PDB file of C-alpha atoms in Angstrom:
ATOM      1  CA  UNK D1158     -12.889 -52.628   3.970  1.00 76.00           C
ATOM      2  CA  UNK D1159     -11.592 -48.814   4.084  1.00 82.00           C
ATOM      3  CA  UNK D1160     -12.684 -45.602   4.615  1.00 85.00           C
ATOM      4  CA  UNK D1161     -12.850 -43.187   1.937  1.00 89.00           C
ATOM      5  CA  UNK D1162     -12.435 -39.707   2.399  1.00 90.00           C
ATOM      6  CA  UNK D1163     -13.044 -36.788   0.354  1.00 92.00           C
ATOM      7  CA  UNK D1164     -11.911 -33.200   1.104  1.00 92.00           C
ATOM      8  CA  UNK D1165     -13.629 -30.416  -1.201  1.00 92.00           C
ATOM      9  CA  UNK D1166     -12.905 -27.181  -0.799  1.00 91.00           C
ATOM     10  CA  UNK D1167     -15.147 -24.010  -1.883  1.00 90.00           C
ATOM     11  CA  UNK D1168     -13.738 -20.619  -2.832  1.00 89.00           C
ATOM     12  CA  UNK D1169     -15.785 -17.641  -1.392  1.00 85.00           C
ATOM     13  CA  UNK D1170     -13.087 -15.040  -1.805  1.00 85.00           C
ATOM     14  CA  UNK D1171     -10.054 -14.738  -3.790  1.00 86.00           C
ATOM     15  CA  UNK D1172      -7.578 -12.067  -2.843  1.00 88.00           C
ATOM     16  CA  UNK D1173      -4.486 -14.037  -3.871  1.00 90.00           C
ATOM     17  CA  UNK D1174      -2.098 -16.657  -2.567  1.00 92.00           C
ATOM     18  CA  UNK D1175      -4.658 -19.462  -2.480  1.00 93.00           C
ATOM     19  CA  UNK D1176      -2.420 -22.333  -2.363  1.00 92.00           C
ATOM     20  CA  UNK D1177      -1.518 -21.357   1.327  1.00 94.00           C
ATOM     21  CA  UNK D1178      -5.036 -20.783   2.234  1.00 93.00           C
ATOM     22  CA  UNK D1179      -6.305 -23.802   0.892  1.00 94.00           C
ATOM     23  CA  UNK D1180      -3.431 -25.724   2.728  1.00 94.00           C
ATOM     24  CA  UNK D1181      -4.239 -24.242   5.949  1.00 94.00           C
ATOM     25  CA  UNK D1182      -8.048 -25.027   5.483  1.00 93.00           C
ATOM     26  CA  UNK D1183      -7.689 -28.488   4.338  1.00 94.00           C
ATOM     27  CA  UNK D1184      -5.269 -29.830   7.238  1.00 94.00           C
ATOM     28  CA  UNK D1185      -7.368 -27.991   9.828  1.00 93.00           C
ATOM     29  CA  UNK D1186     -10.568 -29.467   8.438  1.00 92.00           C
ATOM     30  CA  UNK D1187      -8.650 -33.195   8.410  1.00 93.00           C
ATOM     31  CA  UNK D1188      -7.508 -32.734  11.834  1.00 92.00           C
ATOM     32  CA  UNK D1189     -11.264 -31.914  13.168  1.00 90.00           C
ATOM     33  CA  UNK D1190     -12.867 -34.046  11.512  1.00 91.00           C
ATOM     34  CA  UNK D1191     -14.180 -37.294  13.177  1.00 89.00           C
ATOM     35  CA  UNK D1192     -14.908 -40.760  12.081  1.00 90.00           C
ATOM     36  CA  UNK D1193     -17.268 -43.161  13.479  1.00 91.00           C
ATOM     37  CA  UNK D1194     -15.902 -46.094  15.647  1.00 92.00           C
ATOM     38  CA  UNK D1195     -15.563 -49.046  14.251  1.00 92.00           C
ATOM     39  CA  UNK D1196     -15.002 -52.578  15.746  1.00 91.00           C
ATOM     40  CA  UNK D1197     -14.167 -55.762  14.136  1.00 89.00           C
ATOM     41  CA  UNK D1198     -14.806 -59.169  14.916  1.00 90.00           C
ATOM     42  CA  UNK D1199     -13.798 -61.899  12.604  1.00 88.00           C
ATOM     43  CA  UNK D1200     -15.032 -61.089   9.534  1.00 86.00           C
ATOM     44  CA  UNK D1201     -17.885 -59.094  11.020  1.00 89.00           C
ATOM     45  CA  UNK D1202     -17.449 -55.168  11.269  1.00 89.00           C
ATOM     46  CA  UNK D1203     -19.800 -53.131  13.346  1.00 90.00           C
ATOM     47  CA  UNK D1204     -19.934 -49.114  12.904  1.00 91.00           C
ATOM     48  CA  UNK D1205     -20.980 -47.541  16.107  1.00 92.00           C
ATOM     49  CA  UNK D1206     -23.149 -44.412  16.107  1.00 90.00           C
ATOM     50  CA  UNK D1207     -22.078 -41.393  17.857  1.00 86.00           C
ATOM     51  CA  UNK D1208     -24.675 -42.027  20.600  1.00 88.00           C
ATOM     52  CA  UNK D1209     -22.992 -45.343  21.222  1.00 90.00           C
ATOM     53  CA  UNK D1210     -19.720 -44.555  21.100  1.00 89.00           C
ATOM     54  CA  UNK D1211     -17.731 -40.992  20.418  1.00 87.00           C
ATOM     55  CA  UNK D1212     -16.239 -40.752  17.262  1.00 89.00           C
ATOM     56  CA  UNK D1213     -12.365 -40.907  17.104  1.00 91.00           C
ATOM     57  CA  UNK D1214     -10.373 -38.502  15.037  1.00 90.00           C
ATOM     58  CA  UNK D1215      -7.946 -39.491  11.900  1.00 91.00           C
ATOM     59  CA  UNK D1216      -4.184 -40.721  12.445  1.00 89.00           C
ATOM     60  CA  UNK D1217      -2.265 -37.385  11.372  1.00 89.00           C
ATOM     61  CA  UNK D1218       1.021 -37.534  11.932  1.00 89.00           C
ATOM     62  CA  UNK D1219       2.160 -34.228  10.705  1.00 90.00           C
ATOM     63  CA  UNK D1220       0.652 -30.902   9.029  1.00 93.00           C
ATOM     64  CA  UNK D1221       2.459 -29.774   6.057  1.00 94.00           C
ATOM     65  CA  UNK D1222       1.621 -25.984   5.296  1.00 95.00           C
ATOM     66  CA  UNK D1223       2.309 -23.936   2.307  1.00 96.00           C
ATOM     67  CA  UNK D1224       4.155 -20.722   2.105  1.00 95.00           C
ATOM     68  CA  UNK D1225       4.185 -18.892  -1.041  1.00 95.00           C
ATOM     69  CA  UNK D1226       6.926 -16.456  -2.013  1.00 94.00           C
ATOM     70  CA  UNK D1227       6.460 -14.122  -5.124  1.00 94.00           C
ATOM     71  CA  UNK D1228       9.816 -12.481  -6.777  1.00 93.00           C
ATOM     72  CA  UNK D1229      10.003  -9.501  -8.521  1.00 91.00           C
ATOM     73  CA  UNK D1230      12.450  -7.785 -11.147  1.00 87.00           C
ATOM     74  CA  UNK D1231      14.494 -11.014 -11.654  1.00 81.00           C
ATOM     75  CA  UNK D1232      14.074 -12.194  -8.116  1.00 82.00           C
ATOM     76  CA  UNK D1233      15.967  -9.428  -6.791  1.00 85.00           C
ATOM     77  CA  UNK D1234      12.765  -8.246  -4.755  1.00 89.00           C
ATOM     78  CA  UNK D1235      11.327 -11.325  -2.512  1.00 90.00           C
ATOM     79  CA  UNK D1236       7.529 -11.068  -0.985  1.00 92.00           C
ATOM     80  CA  UNK D1237       5.682 -13.381   1.182  1.00 93.00           C
ATOM     81  CA  UNK D1238       2.176 -14.130   0.478  1.00 92.00           C
ATOM     82  CA  UNK D1239       1.459 -11.899  -2.420  1.00 93.00           C
ATOM     83  CA  UNK D1240      -2.320 -10.350  -3.244  1.00 92.00           C
ATOM     84  CA  UNK D1241      -4.283 -10.821  -5.762  1.00 92.00           C
ATOM     85  CA  UNK D1242      -2.808  -7.590  -7.304  1.00 92.00           C
ATOM     86  CA  UNK D1243       0.667  -8.460  -6.579  1.00 92.00           C
ATOM     87  CA  UNK D1244       0.466 -11.705  -8.261  1.00 92.00           C
ATOM     88  CA  UNK D1245      -0.657 -10.164 -11.468  1.00 91.00           C
ATOM     89  CA  UNK D1246       2.880  -8.445 -11.885  1.00 91.00           C
ATOM     90  CA  UNK D1247       5.193 -10.864 -10.236  1.00 92.00           C
ATOM     91  CA  UNK D1248       7.659 -12.375 -12.566  1.00 91.00           C
ATOM     92  CA  UNK D1249       7.556 -16.079 -10.433  1.00 92.00           C
ATOM     93  CA  UNK D1250       6.310 -17.587  -7.699  1.00 93.00           C
ATOM     94  CA  UNK D1251       7.919 -20.198  -5.320  1.00 93.00           C
ATOM     95  CA  UNK D1252       5.904 -22.810  -3.033  1.00 95.00           C
ATOM     96  CA  UNK D1253       7.325 -24.533  -0.206  1.00 95.00           C
ATOM     97  CA  UNK D1254       5.082 -26.904   1.542  1.00 95.00           C
ATOM     98  CA  UNK D1255       6.882 -27.807   5.190  1.00 95.00           C
ATOM     99  CA  UNK D1256       5.916 -29.023   8.636  1.00 93.00           C
ATOM    100  CA  UNK D1257       7.154 -27.981  12.063  1.00 92.00           C
ATOM    101  CA  UNK D1258       9.786 -30.415  12.335  1.00 92.00           C
ATOM    102  CA  UNK D1259      11.468 -28.450   9.331  1.00 91.00           C
ATOM    103  CA  UNK D1260      10.536 -31.308   6.689  1.00 93.00           C
ATOM    104  CA  UNK D1261      10.092 -30.208   3.484  1.00 93.00           C
ATOM    105  CA  UNK D1262       7.240 -31.600   1.518  1.00 93.00           C
ATOM    106  CA  UNK D1263       6.997 -30.291  -1.562  1.00 92.00           C
ATOM    107  CA  UNK D1264       8.629 -27.384  -3.660  1.00 93.00           C
ATOM    108  CA  UNK D1265       6.727 -25.995  -6.565  1.00 91.00           C
ATOM    109  CA  UNK D1266       8.515 -23.129  -8.857  1.00 90.00           C
ATOM    110  CA  UNK D1267       6.634 -21.251 -11.871  1.00 88.00           C
ATOM    111  CA  UNK D1268       7.043 -18.120 -13.680  1.00 86.00           C
ATOM    112  CA  UNK D1269      10.033 -16.817 -15.864  1.00 85.00           C
ATOM    113  CA  UNK D1270      12.824 -16.209 -13.167  1.00 85.00           C
ATOM    114  CA  UNK D1271      15.513 -18.184 -12.591  1.00 86.00           C
ATOM    115  CA  UNK D1272      16.379 -18.956  -8.650  1.00 86.00           C
ATOM    116  CA  UNK D1273      19.667 -19.678  -7.275  1.00 86.00           C
ATOM    117  CA  UNK D1274      20.329 -22.091  -4.704  1.00 88.00           C
ATOM    118  CA  UNK D1275      20.811 -18.954  -2.157  1.00 89.00           C
ATOM    119  CA  UNK D1276      17.627 -17.716  -2.636  1.00 90.00           C
ATOM    120  CA  UNK D1277      15.850 -21.027  -2.320  1.00 90.00           C
ATOM    121  CA  UNK D1278      17.540 -21.518   1.281  1.00 92.00           C
ATOM    122  CA  UNK D1279      16.701 -18.220   2.397  1.00 92.00           C
ATOM    123  CA  UNK D1280      13.026 -18.837   1.444  1.00 93.00           C
ATOM    124  CA  UNK D1281      13.133 -22.280   3.248  1.00 93.00           C
ATOM    125  CA  UNK D1282      14.118 -20.716   6.484  1.00 94.00           C
ATOM    126  CA  UNK D1283      11.568 -18.515   6.323  1.00 94.00           C
ATOM    127  CA  UNK D1284       9.033 -20.966   5.697  1.00 95.00           C
ATOM    128  CA  UNK D1285      10.405 -22.795   8.575  1.00 94.00           C
ATOM    129  CA  UNK D1286       9.487 -19.699  10.936  1.00 94.00           C
ATOM    130  CA  UNK D1287       5.919 -19.347   9.257  1.00 94.00           C
ATOM    131  CA  UNK D1288       5.029 -22.738   9.454  1.00 95.00           C
ATOM    132  CA  UNK D1289       5.788 -22.906  13.284  1.00 94.00           C
ATOM    133  CA  UNK D1290       3.515 -20.036  14.190  1.00 94.00           C
ATOM    134  CA  UNK D1291       1.060 -21.216  11.730  1.00 94.00           C
ATOM    135  CA  UNK D1292       0.946 -24.505  13.288  1.00 94.00           C
ATOM    136  CA  UNK D1293       0.897 -23.130  16.696  1.00 94.00           C
ATOM    137  CA  UNK D1294      -2.342 -21.204  15.600  1.00 92.00           C
ATOM    138  CA  UNK D1295      -4.122 -24.057  14.185  1.00 92.00           C
ATOM    139  CA  UNK D1296      -3.298 -26.392  17.446  1.00 92.00           C
ATOM    140  CA  UNK D1297      -4.522 -23.579  19.889  1.00 91.00           C
ATOM    141  CA  UNK D1298      -7.997 -23.163  17.846  1.00 88.00           C
ATOM    142  CA  UNK D1299      -8.341 -26.857  17.762  1.00 89.00           C
ATOM    143  CA  UNK D1300      -7.721 -26.926  21.489  1.00 89.00           C
ATOM    144  CA  UNK D1301     -10.406 -24.387  22.224  1.00 86.00           C
ATOM    145  CA  UNK D1302     -12.495 -25.984  20.030  1.00 84.00           C
ATOM    146  CA  UNK D1303     -12.515 -29.346  21.672  1.00 84.00           C
ATOM    147  CA  UNK D1304     -12.874 -27.460  25.316  1.00 85.00           C
ATOM    148  CA  UNK D1305     -15.987 -25.585  24.170  1.00 81.00           C
ATOM    149  CA  UNK D1306     -17.481 -28.820  22.931  1.00 79.00           C
ATOM    150  CA  UNK D1307     -17.156 -30.723  26.273  1.00 81.00           C
ATOM    151  CA  UNK D1308     -18.369 -27.826  28.144  1.00 82.00           C
ATOM    152  CA  UNK D1309     -21.818 -27.897  25.709  1.00 75.00           C
ATOM    153  CA  UNK D1310     -20.906 -24.152  24.504  1.00 70.00           C
ATOM    154  CA  UNK D1311     -20.834 -22.320  21.479  1.00 67.00           C
ATOM    155  CA  UNK D1312     -18.114 -23.605  18.845  1.00 66.00           C
ATOM    156  CA  UNK D1313     -16.864 -23.896  15.011  1.00 65.00           C
ATOM    157  CA  UNK D1314     -19.058 -21.622  13.014  1.00 64.00           C
ATOM    158  CA  UNK D1315     -21.677 -20.995  15.374  1.00 61.00           C
ATOM    159  CA  UNK D1316     -19.515 -19.097  17.743  1.00 65.00           C
ATOM    160  CA  UNK D1317     -18.840 -16.497  14.655  1.00 62.00           C
ATOM    161  CA  UNK D1318     -22.294 -15.801  14.092  1.00 62.00           C
ATOM    162  CA  UNK D1319     -23.542 -12.625  16.487  1.00 63.00           C
ATOM    163  CA  UNK D1320     -26.939 -12.418  17.743  1.00 61.00           C
ATOM    164  CA  UNK D1321     -28.622  -9.240  17.905  1.00 60.00           C
ATOM    165  CA  UNK D1322     -27.355  -7.377  14.919  1.00 62.00           C
ATOM    166  CA  UNK D1323     -28.920  -6.451  11.915  1.00 57.00           C
ATOM    167  CA  UNK D1324     -26.503  -8.298   9.734  1.00 58.00           C
ATOM    168  CA  UNK D1325     -26.783 -11.443  11.501  1.00 55.00           C
ATOM    169  CA  UNK D1326     -28.133 -14.469  10.512  1.00 53.00           C
ATOM    170  CA  UNK D1327     -30.672 -14.969  12.853  1.00 57.00           C
ATOM    171  CA  UNK D1328     -32.420 -13.053  15.934  1.00 58.00           C
ATOM    172  CA  UNK D1329     -33.825 -14.422  19.224  1.00 64.00           C
ATOM    173  CA  UNK D1330     -37.315 -14.826  19.451  1.00 70.00           C
ATOM    174  CA  UNK D1331     -39.685 -12.188  20.986  1.00 72.00           C
ATOM    175  CA  UNK D1332     -43.108 -12.399  22.105  1.00 77.00           C
ATOM    176  CA  UNK D1333     -45.108  -9.122  20.492  1.00 72.00           C
ATOM    177  CA  UNK D1334     -48.774  -8.361  22.141  1.00 77.00           C
ATOM    178  CA  UNK D1335     -51.292  -7.300  19.189  1.00 77.00           C
ATOM    179  CA  UNK D1336     -54.457  -7.144  21.586  1.00 79.00           C
ATOM    180  CA  UNK D1337     -54.838  -3.411  22.185  1.00 79.00           C
ATOM    181  CA  UNK D1338     -53.288  -2.014  18.655  1.00 77.00           C
ATOM    182  CA  UNK D1339     -55.794  -0.027  17.792  1.00 81.00           C
ATOM    183  CA  UNK D1340     -55.967   1.530  20.945  1.00 82.00           C
ATOM    184  CA  UNK D1341     -52.256   2.255  21.322  1.00 82.00           C
ATOM    185  CA  UNK D1342     -52.404   3.575  18.000  1.00 81.00           C
ATOM    186  CA  UNK D1343     -55.423   5.696  18.817  1.00 81.00           C
ATOM    187  CA  UNK D1344     -53.201   7.132  21.684  1.00 82.00           C
ATOM    188  CA  UNK D1345     -50.190   7.799  19.931  1.00 80.00           C
ATOM    189  CA  UNK D1346     -52.069   9.899  17.342  1.00 79.00           C
ATOM    190  CA  UNK D1347     -53.748  12.096  20.065  1.00 80.00           C
ATOM    191  CA  UNK D1348     -50.527  12.540  21.668  1.00 80.00           C
ATOM    192  CA  UNK D1349     -49.109  13.704  18.518  1.00 77.00           C
ATOM    193  CA  UNK D1350     -48.539  16.859  17.930  1.00 73.00           C
ATOM    194  CA  UNK D1351     -50.542  18.889  15.251  1.00 71.00           C
ATOM    195  CA  UNK D1352     -48.385  19.523  11.645  1.00 67.00           C
ATOM    196  CA  UNK D1353     -47.242  23.205  11.831  1.00 67.00           C
ATOM    197  CA  UNK D1354     -48.443  24.251   8.523  1.00 68.00           C
ATOM    198  CA  UNK D1355     -51.301  22.760   6.379  1.00 65.00           C
ATOM    199  CA  UNK D1356     -51.040  23.234   2.393  1.00 63.00           C
ATOM    200  CA  UNK D1357     -54.410  23.291   0.916  1.00 65.00           C
ATOM    201  CA  UNK D1358     -52.978  23.253  -2.605  1.00 68.00           C
ATOM    202  CA  UNK D1359     -49.932  21.298  -3.796  1.00 63.00           C
ATOM    203  CA  UNK D1360     -46.596  22.871  -3.835  1.00 62.00           C
ATOM    204  CA  UNK D1361     -44.391  22.452  -6.867  1.00 62.00           C
ATOM    205  CA  UNK D1362     -40.593  23.194  -5.948  1.00 62.00           C
ATOM    206  CA  UNK D1363     -39.760  23.265  -9.697  1.00 61.00           C
ATOM    207  CA  UNK D1364     -41.652  24.797 -12.849  1.00 63.00           C
ATOM    208  CA  UNK D1365     -43.152  22.441 -15.418  1.00 63.00           C
ATOM    209  CA  UNK D1366     -45.896  20.150 -15.565  1.00 60.00           C
ATOM    210  CA  UNK D1367     -46.353  16.726 -13.962  1.00 59.00           C
ATOM    211  CA  UNK D1368     -49.084  13.724 -13.990  1.00 55.00           C
ATOM    212  CA  UNK D1369     -48.964  10.780 -11.538  1.00 55.00           C
ATOM    213  CA  UNK D1370     -51.577   7.991 -12.406  1.00 54.00           C
ATOM    214  CA  UNK D1371     -52.373   6.331 -15.507  1.00 51.00           C
ATOM    215  CA  UNK D1372     -52.900   7.901 -18.904  1.00 51.00           C
ATOM    216  CA  UNK D1373     -51.064  10.346 -20.900  1.00 48.00           C
ATOM    217  CA  UNK D1374     -46.996   9.806 -20.627  1.00 51.00           C
ATOM    218  CA  UNK D1375     -45.739  11.889 -17.412  1.00 49.00           C
ATOM    219  CA  UNK D1376     -43.850  15.278 -18.547  1.00 51.00           C
ATOM    220  CA  UNK D1377     -41.549  16.457 -15.450  1.00 49.00           C
ATOM    221  CA  UNK D1378     -39.985  20.343 -16.190  1.00 51.00           C
ATOM    222  CA  UNK D1379     -39.671  22.869 -18.941  1.00 52.00           C
ATOM    223  CA  UNK D1380     -37.047  22.264 -21.812  1.00 52.00           C
ATOM    224  CA  UNK D1381     -34.085  24.643 -20.662  1.00 54.00           C
ATOM    225  CA  UNK D1382     -33.322  27.620 -23.513  1.00 57.00           C
ATOM    226  CA  UNK D1383     -30.002  25.828 -24.707  1.00 58.00           C
ATOM    227  CA  UNK D1384     -32.084  22.343 -25.132  1.00 61.00           C
ATOM    228  CA  UNK D1385     -35.195  24.305 -26.991  1.00 61.00           C
ATOM    229  CA  UNK D1386     -32.587  26.055 -29.283  1.00 69.00           C
ATOM    230  CA  UNK D1387     -30.643  22.659 -29.982  1.00 69.00           C
ATOM    231  CA  UNK D1388     -34.227  21.163 -30.608  1.00 67.00           C
ATOM    232  CA  UNK D1389     -34.870  24.075 -33.091  1.00 69.00           C
ATOM    233  CA  UNK D1390     -31.885  23.726 -35.158  1.00 73.00           C
ATOM    234  CA  UNK D1391     -32.496  20.231 -35.576  1.00 72.00           C
ATOM    235  CA  UNK D1392     -35.845  20.283 -36.832  1.00 72.00           C
ATOM    236  CA  UNK D1393     -34.629  23.466 -39.284  1.00 72.00           C
ATOM    237  CA  UNK D1394     -32.129  20.829 -40.392  1.00 71.00           C
ATOM    238  CA  UNK D1395     -34.571  18.327 -40.911  1.00 69.00           C
ATOM    239  CA  UNK D1396     -36.735  20.388 -43.215  1.00 69.00           C
ATOM    240  CA  UNK D1397     -33.870  21.647 -44.979  1.00 69.00           C
ATOM    241  CA  UNK D1398     -32.421  18.296 -45.696  1.00 69.00           C
ATOM    242  CA  UNK D1399     -36.237  17.173 -46.502  1.00 69.00           C
ATOM    243  CA  UNK D1400     -36.745  20.239 -48.984  1.00 67.00           C
ATOM    244  CA  UNK D1401     -33.211  19.461 -50.505  1.00 70.00           C
ATOM    245  CA  UNK D1402     -34.186  15.891 -51.226  1.00 66.00           C
ATOM    246  CA  UNK D1403     -37.329  16.804 -52.567  1.00 67.00           C
ATOM    247  CA  UNK D1404     -35.757  19.293 -54.968  1.00 65.00           C
ATOM    248  CA  UNK D1405     -33.364  16.596 -56.213  1.00 69.00           C
ATOM    249  CA  UNK D1406     -35.959  14.381 -57.109  1.00 63.00           C
ATOM    250  CA  UNK D1407     -37.883  17.006 -59.148  1.00 64.00           C
ATOM    251  CA  UNK D1408     -34.811  17.909 -61.111  1.00 62.00           C
ATOM    252  CA  UNK D1409     -34.054  14.174 -62.113  1.00 59.00           C
ATOM    253  CA  UNK D1410     -37.830  13.494 -62.873  1.00 57.00           C
ATOM    254  CA  UNK D1411     -37.653  16.627 -65.537  1.00 55.00           C
ATOM    255  CA  UNK D1412     -34.125  15.766 -66.779  1.00 54.00           C
ATOM    256  CA  UNK D1413     -35.523  11.737 -67.223  1.00 51.00           C
ATOM    257  CA  UNK D1414     -38.432  13.485 -69.139  1.00 52.00           C
ATOM    258  CA  UNK D1415     -36.291  15.604 -71.087  1.00 53.00           C
ATOM    259  CA  UNK D1416     -33.959  13.268 -72.305  1.00 50.00           C
ATOM    260  CA  UNK D1417     -36.640  10.364 -73.072  1.00 49.00           C
ATOM    261  CA  UNK D1418     -38.771  12.825 -75.250  1.00 48.00           C
ATOM    262  CA  UNK D1419     -38.442  11.277 -79.079  1.00 51.00           C
ATOM    263  CA  UNK D1420     -39.489  15.130 -80.426  1.00 51.00           C
ATOM    264  CA  UNK D1421     -36.329  17.227 -81.392  1.00 50.00           C
ATOM    265  CA  UNK D1422     -35.292  19.844 -78.757  1.00 49.00           C
ATOM    266  CA  UNK D1423     -34.914  23.446 -80.230  1.00 50.00           C
ATOM    267  CA  UNK D1424     -32.372  25.633 -79.074  1.00 47.00           C
ATOM    268  CA  UNK D1425     -31.983  29.191 -79.769  1.00 46.00           C
ATOM    269  CA  UNK D1426     -29.017  31.630 -79.733  1.00 48.00           C
ATOM    270  CA  UNK D1427     -30.509  35.204 -78.917  1.00 46.00           C
ATOM    271  CA  UNK D1428     -27.261  36.986 -80.386  1.00 46.00           C
ATOM    272  CA  UNK D1429     -27.236  35.428 -83.818  1.00 47.00           C
ATOM    273  CA  UNK D1430     -30.832  34.429 -83.798  1.00 49.00           C
ATOM    274  CA  UNK D1431     -30.178  31.286 -84.951  1.00 52.00           C
ATOM    275  CA  UNK D1432     -32.278  28.325 -84.739  1.00 51.00           C
ATOM    276  CA  UNK D1433     -30.840  24.941 -84.424  1.00 52.00           C
ATOM    277  CA  UNK D1434     -32.350  21.732 -84.415  1.00 53.00           C
ATOM    278  CA  UNK D1435     -30.640  18.563 -82.685  1.00 52.00           C
ATOM    279  CA  UNK D1436     -31.684  14.811 -82.643  1.00 52.00           C
ATOM    280  CA  UNK D1437     -32.491  13.182 -79.368  1.00 53.00           C
ATOM    281  CA  UNK D1438     -28.980  11.271 -79.149  1.00 54.00           C
ATOM    282  CA  UNK D1439     -26.712  14.286 -79.605  1.00 50.00           C
ATOM    283  CA  UNK D1440     -28.252  16.250 -76.775  1.00 49.00           C
ATOM    284  CA  UNK D1441     -26.174  16.467 -73.499  1.00 54.00           C
ATOM    285  CA  UNK D1442     -27.334  15.129 -70.346  1.00 55.00           C
ATOM    286  CA  UNK D1443     -28.776  18.000 -68.866  1.00 53.00           C
ATOM    287  CA  UNK D1444     -30.493  20.258 -70.740  1.00 48.00           C
ATOM    288  CA  UNK D1445     -32.156  23.827 -70.164  1.00 47.00           C
TER     289      UNK D1445
END
């Protein structure tokens, strides 16, 4: 029988370099975790509760910490711990995982930049310094957490929650006496100063009409002069367009009636005073 341990990470806010943040969070969670104590006698396995025996930590021999390097202009510029905006414009990324003993655990490179040997060695030296600093911070945080647990004080996530603030998750309970609420309210009203000026009629700071409540749709303020002119112009254009459309329909109807008539049409020339009779098929499309 073995213990199965699964580490899940939930991303709350991504501002770049999520690999380094995830590696630190993961190794700290594994170092902080405690499993139940177990005893094996023959084929009998006993798992003890925290009340029976103190949970025991995992056997972690070293802490691999990731350090990311962003490259710009084909490796000319080097940047440690890039942000989300810097990652958008970088040419390549190099991730080195190392422990405090200067042992490289893994190297990962991606992007369109070709790195030289000297560049990788330079990044490894920088990573060694960063890993030593981060490992020291992790060990101090774990020691402070263990010390706080033994003393029975606040530790872990509870320590980051501040009470007595409007943005806090919880507030300490306080008793409120509600027996003499009406009397106290009356005293407060009696001691309060009367208003300096009382208006019998409502005051409208802007001209126009207004209505509150159900009924007619509310209308606030009058239209300005420019808006009135635009409304009149739009109304006039719409009326002109409607009149033109109606005129065109009337002309088309009269033309259709003339062209479909079977009777011959008489056309007269006032100068020569001659009368010409045309058949319907010889008429032009429109005849006046």
